[in-house]
Tab-separated table of C-alpha atoms in Angstrom:
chain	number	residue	atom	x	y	z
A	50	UNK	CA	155.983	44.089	133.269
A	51	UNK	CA	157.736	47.735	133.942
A	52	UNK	CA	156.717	49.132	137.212
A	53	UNK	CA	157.679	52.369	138.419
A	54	UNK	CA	156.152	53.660	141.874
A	55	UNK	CA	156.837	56.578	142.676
A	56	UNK	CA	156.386	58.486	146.836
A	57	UNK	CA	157.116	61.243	149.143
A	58	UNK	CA	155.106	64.626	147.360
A	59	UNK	CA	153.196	66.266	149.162
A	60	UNK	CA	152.862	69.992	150.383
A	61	UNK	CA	155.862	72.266	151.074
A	62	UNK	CA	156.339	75.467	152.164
A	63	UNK	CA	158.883	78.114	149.855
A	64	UNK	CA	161.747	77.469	150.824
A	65	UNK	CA	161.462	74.054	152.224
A	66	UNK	CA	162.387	70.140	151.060
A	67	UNK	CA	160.805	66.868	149.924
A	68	UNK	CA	162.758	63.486	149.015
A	69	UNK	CA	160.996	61.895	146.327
A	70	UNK	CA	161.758	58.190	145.912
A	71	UNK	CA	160.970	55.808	143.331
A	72	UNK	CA	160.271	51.699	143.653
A	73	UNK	CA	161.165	49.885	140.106
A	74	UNK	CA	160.202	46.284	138.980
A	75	UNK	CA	160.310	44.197	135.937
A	76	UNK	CA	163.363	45.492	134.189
A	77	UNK	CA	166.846	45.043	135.228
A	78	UNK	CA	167.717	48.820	137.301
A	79	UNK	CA	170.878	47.860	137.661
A	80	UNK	CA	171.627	48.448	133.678
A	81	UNK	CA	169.029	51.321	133.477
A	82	UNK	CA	169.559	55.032	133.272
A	83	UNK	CA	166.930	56.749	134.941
A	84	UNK	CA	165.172	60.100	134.774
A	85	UNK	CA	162.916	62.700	136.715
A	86	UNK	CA	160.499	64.275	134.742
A	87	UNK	CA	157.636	66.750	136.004
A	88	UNK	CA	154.691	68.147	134.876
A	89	UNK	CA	153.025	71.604	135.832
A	90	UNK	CA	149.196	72.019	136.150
A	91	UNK	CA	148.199	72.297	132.706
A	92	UNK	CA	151.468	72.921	131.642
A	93	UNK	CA	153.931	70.409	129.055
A	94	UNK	CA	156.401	67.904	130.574
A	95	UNK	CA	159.526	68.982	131.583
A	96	UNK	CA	162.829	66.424	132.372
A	97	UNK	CA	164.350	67.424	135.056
A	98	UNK	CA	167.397	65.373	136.077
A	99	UNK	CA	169.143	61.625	135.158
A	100	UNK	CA	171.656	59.459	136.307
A	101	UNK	CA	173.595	56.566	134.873
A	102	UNK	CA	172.797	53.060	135.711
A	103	UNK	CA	175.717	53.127	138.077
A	104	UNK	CA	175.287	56.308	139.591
A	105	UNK	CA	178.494	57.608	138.231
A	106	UNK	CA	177.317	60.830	136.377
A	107	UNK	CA	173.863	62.849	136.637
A	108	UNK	CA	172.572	65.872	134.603
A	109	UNK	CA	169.990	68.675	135.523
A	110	UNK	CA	168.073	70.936	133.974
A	111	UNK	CA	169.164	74.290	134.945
A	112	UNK	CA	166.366	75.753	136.715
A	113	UNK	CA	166.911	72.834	139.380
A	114	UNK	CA	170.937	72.590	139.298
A	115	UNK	CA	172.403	72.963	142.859
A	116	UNK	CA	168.971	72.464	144.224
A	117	UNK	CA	167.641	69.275	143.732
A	118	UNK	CA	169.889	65.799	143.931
A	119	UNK	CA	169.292	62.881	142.128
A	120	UNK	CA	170.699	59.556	143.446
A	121	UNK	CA	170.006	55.785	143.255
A	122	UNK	CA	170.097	52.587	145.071
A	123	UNK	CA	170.780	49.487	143.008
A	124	UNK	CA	170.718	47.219	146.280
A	125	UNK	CA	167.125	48.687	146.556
A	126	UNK	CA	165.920	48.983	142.621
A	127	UNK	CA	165.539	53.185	144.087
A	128	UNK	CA	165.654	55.900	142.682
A	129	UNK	CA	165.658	59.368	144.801
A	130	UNK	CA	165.456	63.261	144.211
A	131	UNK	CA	166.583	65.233	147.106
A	132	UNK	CA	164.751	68.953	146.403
A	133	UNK	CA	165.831	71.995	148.329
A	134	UNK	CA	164.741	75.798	147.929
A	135	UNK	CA	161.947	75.157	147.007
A	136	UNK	CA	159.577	77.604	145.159
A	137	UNK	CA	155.932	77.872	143.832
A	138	UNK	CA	157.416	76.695	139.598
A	139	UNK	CA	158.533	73.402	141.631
A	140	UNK	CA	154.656	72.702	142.114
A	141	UNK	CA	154.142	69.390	139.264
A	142	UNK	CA	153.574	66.257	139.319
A	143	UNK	CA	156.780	64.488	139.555
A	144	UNK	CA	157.262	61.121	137.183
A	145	UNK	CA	159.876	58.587	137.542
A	146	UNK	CA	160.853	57.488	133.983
A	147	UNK	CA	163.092	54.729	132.612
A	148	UNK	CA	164.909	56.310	129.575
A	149	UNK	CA	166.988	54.881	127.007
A	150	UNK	CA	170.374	56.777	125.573
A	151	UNK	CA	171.411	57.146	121.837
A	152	UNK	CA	175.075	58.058	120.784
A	153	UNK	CA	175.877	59.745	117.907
A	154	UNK	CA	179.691	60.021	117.461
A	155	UNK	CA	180.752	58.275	120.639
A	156	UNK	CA	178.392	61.216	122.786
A	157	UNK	CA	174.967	60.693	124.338
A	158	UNK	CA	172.259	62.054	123.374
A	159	UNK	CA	169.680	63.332	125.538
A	160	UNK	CA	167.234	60.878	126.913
A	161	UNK	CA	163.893	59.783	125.677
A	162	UNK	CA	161.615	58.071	127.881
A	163	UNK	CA	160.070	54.564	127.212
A	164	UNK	CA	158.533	53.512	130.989
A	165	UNK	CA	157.007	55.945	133.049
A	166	UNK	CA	155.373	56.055	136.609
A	167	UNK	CA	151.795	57.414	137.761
A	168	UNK	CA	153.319	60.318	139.556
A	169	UNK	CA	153.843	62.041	142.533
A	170	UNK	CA	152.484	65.669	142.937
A	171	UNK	CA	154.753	68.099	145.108
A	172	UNK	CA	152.983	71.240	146.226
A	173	UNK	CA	154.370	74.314	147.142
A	174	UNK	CA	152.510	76.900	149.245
A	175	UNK	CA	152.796	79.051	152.191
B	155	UNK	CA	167.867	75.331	124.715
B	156	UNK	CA	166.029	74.032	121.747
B	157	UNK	CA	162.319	75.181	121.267
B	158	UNK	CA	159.748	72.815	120.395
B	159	UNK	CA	156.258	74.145	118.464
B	160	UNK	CA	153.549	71.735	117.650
B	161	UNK	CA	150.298	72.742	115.377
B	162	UNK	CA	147.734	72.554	116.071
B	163	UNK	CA	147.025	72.731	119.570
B	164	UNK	CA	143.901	71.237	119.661
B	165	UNK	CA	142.239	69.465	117.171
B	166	UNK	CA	138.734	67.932	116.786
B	167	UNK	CA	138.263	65.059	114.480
B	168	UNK	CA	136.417	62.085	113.876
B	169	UNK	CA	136.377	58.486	114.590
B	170	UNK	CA	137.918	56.890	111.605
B	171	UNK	CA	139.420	60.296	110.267
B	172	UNK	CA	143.100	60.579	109.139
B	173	UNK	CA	144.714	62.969	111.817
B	174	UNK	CA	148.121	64.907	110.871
B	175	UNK	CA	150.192	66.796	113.913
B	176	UNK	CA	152.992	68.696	113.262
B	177	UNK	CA	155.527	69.540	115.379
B	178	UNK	CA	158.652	71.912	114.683
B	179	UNK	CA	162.433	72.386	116.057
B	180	UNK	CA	164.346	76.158	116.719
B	181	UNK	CA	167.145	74.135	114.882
B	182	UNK	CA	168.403	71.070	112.996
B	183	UNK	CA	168.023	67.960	115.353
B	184	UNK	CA	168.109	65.289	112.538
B	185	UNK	CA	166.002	62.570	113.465
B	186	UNK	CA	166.337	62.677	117.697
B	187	UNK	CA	162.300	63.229	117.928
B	188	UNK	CA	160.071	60.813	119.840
B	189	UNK	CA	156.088	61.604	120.171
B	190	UNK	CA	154.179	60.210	123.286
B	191	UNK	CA	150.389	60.178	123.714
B	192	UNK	CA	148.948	61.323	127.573
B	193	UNK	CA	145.872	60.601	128.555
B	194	UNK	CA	143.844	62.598	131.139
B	195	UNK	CA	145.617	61.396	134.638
B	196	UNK	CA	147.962	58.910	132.941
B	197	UNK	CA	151.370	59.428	132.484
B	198	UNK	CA	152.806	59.529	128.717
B	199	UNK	CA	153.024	56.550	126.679
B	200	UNK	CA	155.716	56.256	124.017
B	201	UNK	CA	154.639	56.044	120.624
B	202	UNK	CA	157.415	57.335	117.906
B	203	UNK	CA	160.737	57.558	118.549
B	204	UNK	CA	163.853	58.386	116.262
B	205	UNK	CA	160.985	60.443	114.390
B	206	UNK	CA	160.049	57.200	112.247
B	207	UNK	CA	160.880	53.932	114.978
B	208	UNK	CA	157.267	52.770	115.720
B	209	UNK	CA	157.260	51.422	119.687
B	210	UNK	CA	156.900	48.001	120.554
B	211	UNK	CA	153.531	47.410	120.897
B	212	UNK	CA	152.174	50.636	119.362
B	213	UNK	CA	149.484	50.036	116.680
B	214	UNK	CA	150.177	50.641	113.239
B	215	UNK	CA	147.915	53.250	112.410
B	216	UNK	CA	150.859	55.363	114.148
B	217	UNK	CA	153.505	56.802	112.248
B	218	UNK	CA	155.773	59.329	112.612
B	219	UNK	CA	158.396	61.009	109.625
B	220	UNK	CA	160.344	64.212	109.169
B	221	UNK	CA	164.130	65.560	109.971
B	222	UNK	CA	165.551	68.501	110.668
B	223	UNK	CA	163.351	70.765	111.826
B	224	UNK	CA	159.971	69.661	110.818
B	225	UNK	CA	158.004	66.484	111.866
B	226	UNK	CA	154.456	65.250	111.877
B	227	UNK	CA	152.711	62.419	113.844
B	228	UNK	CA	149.691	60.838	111.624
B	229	UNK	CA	147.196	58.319	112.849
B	230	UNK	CA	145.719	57.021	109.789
B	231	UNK	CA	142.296	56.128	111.228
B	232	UNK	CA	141.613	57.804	114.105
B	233	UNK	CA	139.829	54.840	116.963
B	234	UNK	CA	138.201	55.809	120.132
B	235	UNK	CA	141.238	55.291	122.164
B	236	UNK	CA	143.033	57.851	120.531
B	237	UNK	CA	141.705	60.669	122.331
B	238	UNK	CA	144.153	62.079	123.921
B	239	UNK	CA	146.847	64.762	123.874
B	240	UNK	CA	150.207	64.206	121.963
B	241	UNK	CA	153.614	65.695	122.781
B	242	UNK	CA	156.558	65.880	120.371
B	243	UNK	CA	160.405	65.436	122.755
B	244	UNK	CA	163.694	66.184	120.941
B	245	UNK	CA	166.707	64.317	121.990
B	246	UNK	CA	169.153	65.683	120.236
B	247	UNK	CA	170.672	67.818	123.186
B	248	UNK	CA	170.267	68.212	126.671
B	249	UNK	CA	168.066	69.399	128.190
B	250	UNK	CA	165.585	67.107	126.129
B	251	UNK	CA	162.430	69.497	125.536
B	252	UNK	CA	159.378	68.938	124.337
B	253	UNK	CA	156.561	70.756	122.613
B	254	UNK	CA	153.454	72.222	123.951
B	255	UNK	CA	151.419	69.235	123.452
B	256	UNK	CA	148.310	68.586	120.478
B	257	UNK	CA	145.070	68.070	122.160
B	258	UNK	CA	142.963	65.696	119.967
B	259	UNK	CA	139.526	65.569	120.601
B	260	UNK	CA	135.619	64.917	119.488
């Protein structure tokens, strides 16, 4: 069985930093792209960033490009985001998702997500 | 960045009822659509993806169709478990965005 478990929200002040982290099981990480998506208060889901199974490329939205990090540890079956400059539109709940690529031409396509975790809400507030 | 729509927003239907959601692209994304159903406090649950390839796992009543720009989600007999809000996703180009969500209700 998938299991994705994610850690680390919490509350923030503007301007401040969280590492989010995220414990996988029952699938092979190693071979897995992975994803951040989040989730505002009543609000539709949003991706946020991905990385390749080996860590070699990642992607960002760009509302969070040059702010947040995403990184991995395949020793660990981890997957991080490293958010700086923070600001109140960061406040969601934060989901670690397993997501599977499509080419079309030799090119991927954007991700869609098939295994998702229960969240982790980040809060920021002065 | 593409713009998703869906329609309705919320909907109110009946156990057993057939339920159609549509959902609608700013531009031509062939068939890169997947829908997802969230449940209050849950995280999203894949349902549809290439806007026709039923999950593994999903129940039949589930089916998805459309290209281009338009796309609907149908349940053909709406069960008690279906409750829930449904999101249309295109993958057709980063970032992947999805629509507003379809609340489906009592």
């Amino acid at each position: 069985e998938v299991q994705l478990v994610e850690s680390g929200g919490g509350l923030v002040r503007p301007g401040g930093y969280l590492r989010l982290s995220c414990v996988a099981s029952g699938f092979t990480f190693t071979n897995s792209w992975m994803s951040w998506v989040r989730q505002a208060p009543g609000k539709k889901l949003e991706w946020v960033a991905n990385i390749k199974p080996d860590g070699s490329d990642t992607y960002y939205v760009d509302s969070v490009r040059g702010r947040f990090t995403i990184s991995r540890d395949n020793t660990k079956n981890s997957l991080y985001l490293r958010m700086d400059s923070l600001s109140a539109e960061d406040t969601a709940l934060y989901y670690c998702a397993r997501h599977r690529v499509e080419y079309s031409f030799g090119y991927p396509k954007a991700p869609y997500f098939d295994s998702w975790g229960q969240g982790t809400l980040v809060t920021v507030s002065s | 960045d593409i713009q998703m729509t869906q329609s309705p927003s919320t909907l109110s239907a009946y156990e057993g009822d057939r339920v159609i959601i549509t959902c609608r692209a700013s531009q031509n994304i062939g068939t890169w659509l997947a829908w997802y159903q969230q449940k209050p406090g849950k995280a999203p649950n894949l349902l549809i993806y290439k806007a026709s390839s039923l999950e593994s796992g999903v129940p039949s009543r589930f089916s998805g169709s459309g290209s281009g720009t338009d796309f609907t989600l149908t349940i053909s007999s709406l069960q008690p478990d279906d409750f829930a809000t449904y999101y249309c996703q295109q993958y057709d180009a980063y970032p992947g965005t999805f629509g507003p969500g379809t609340k489906v209700e009592i």
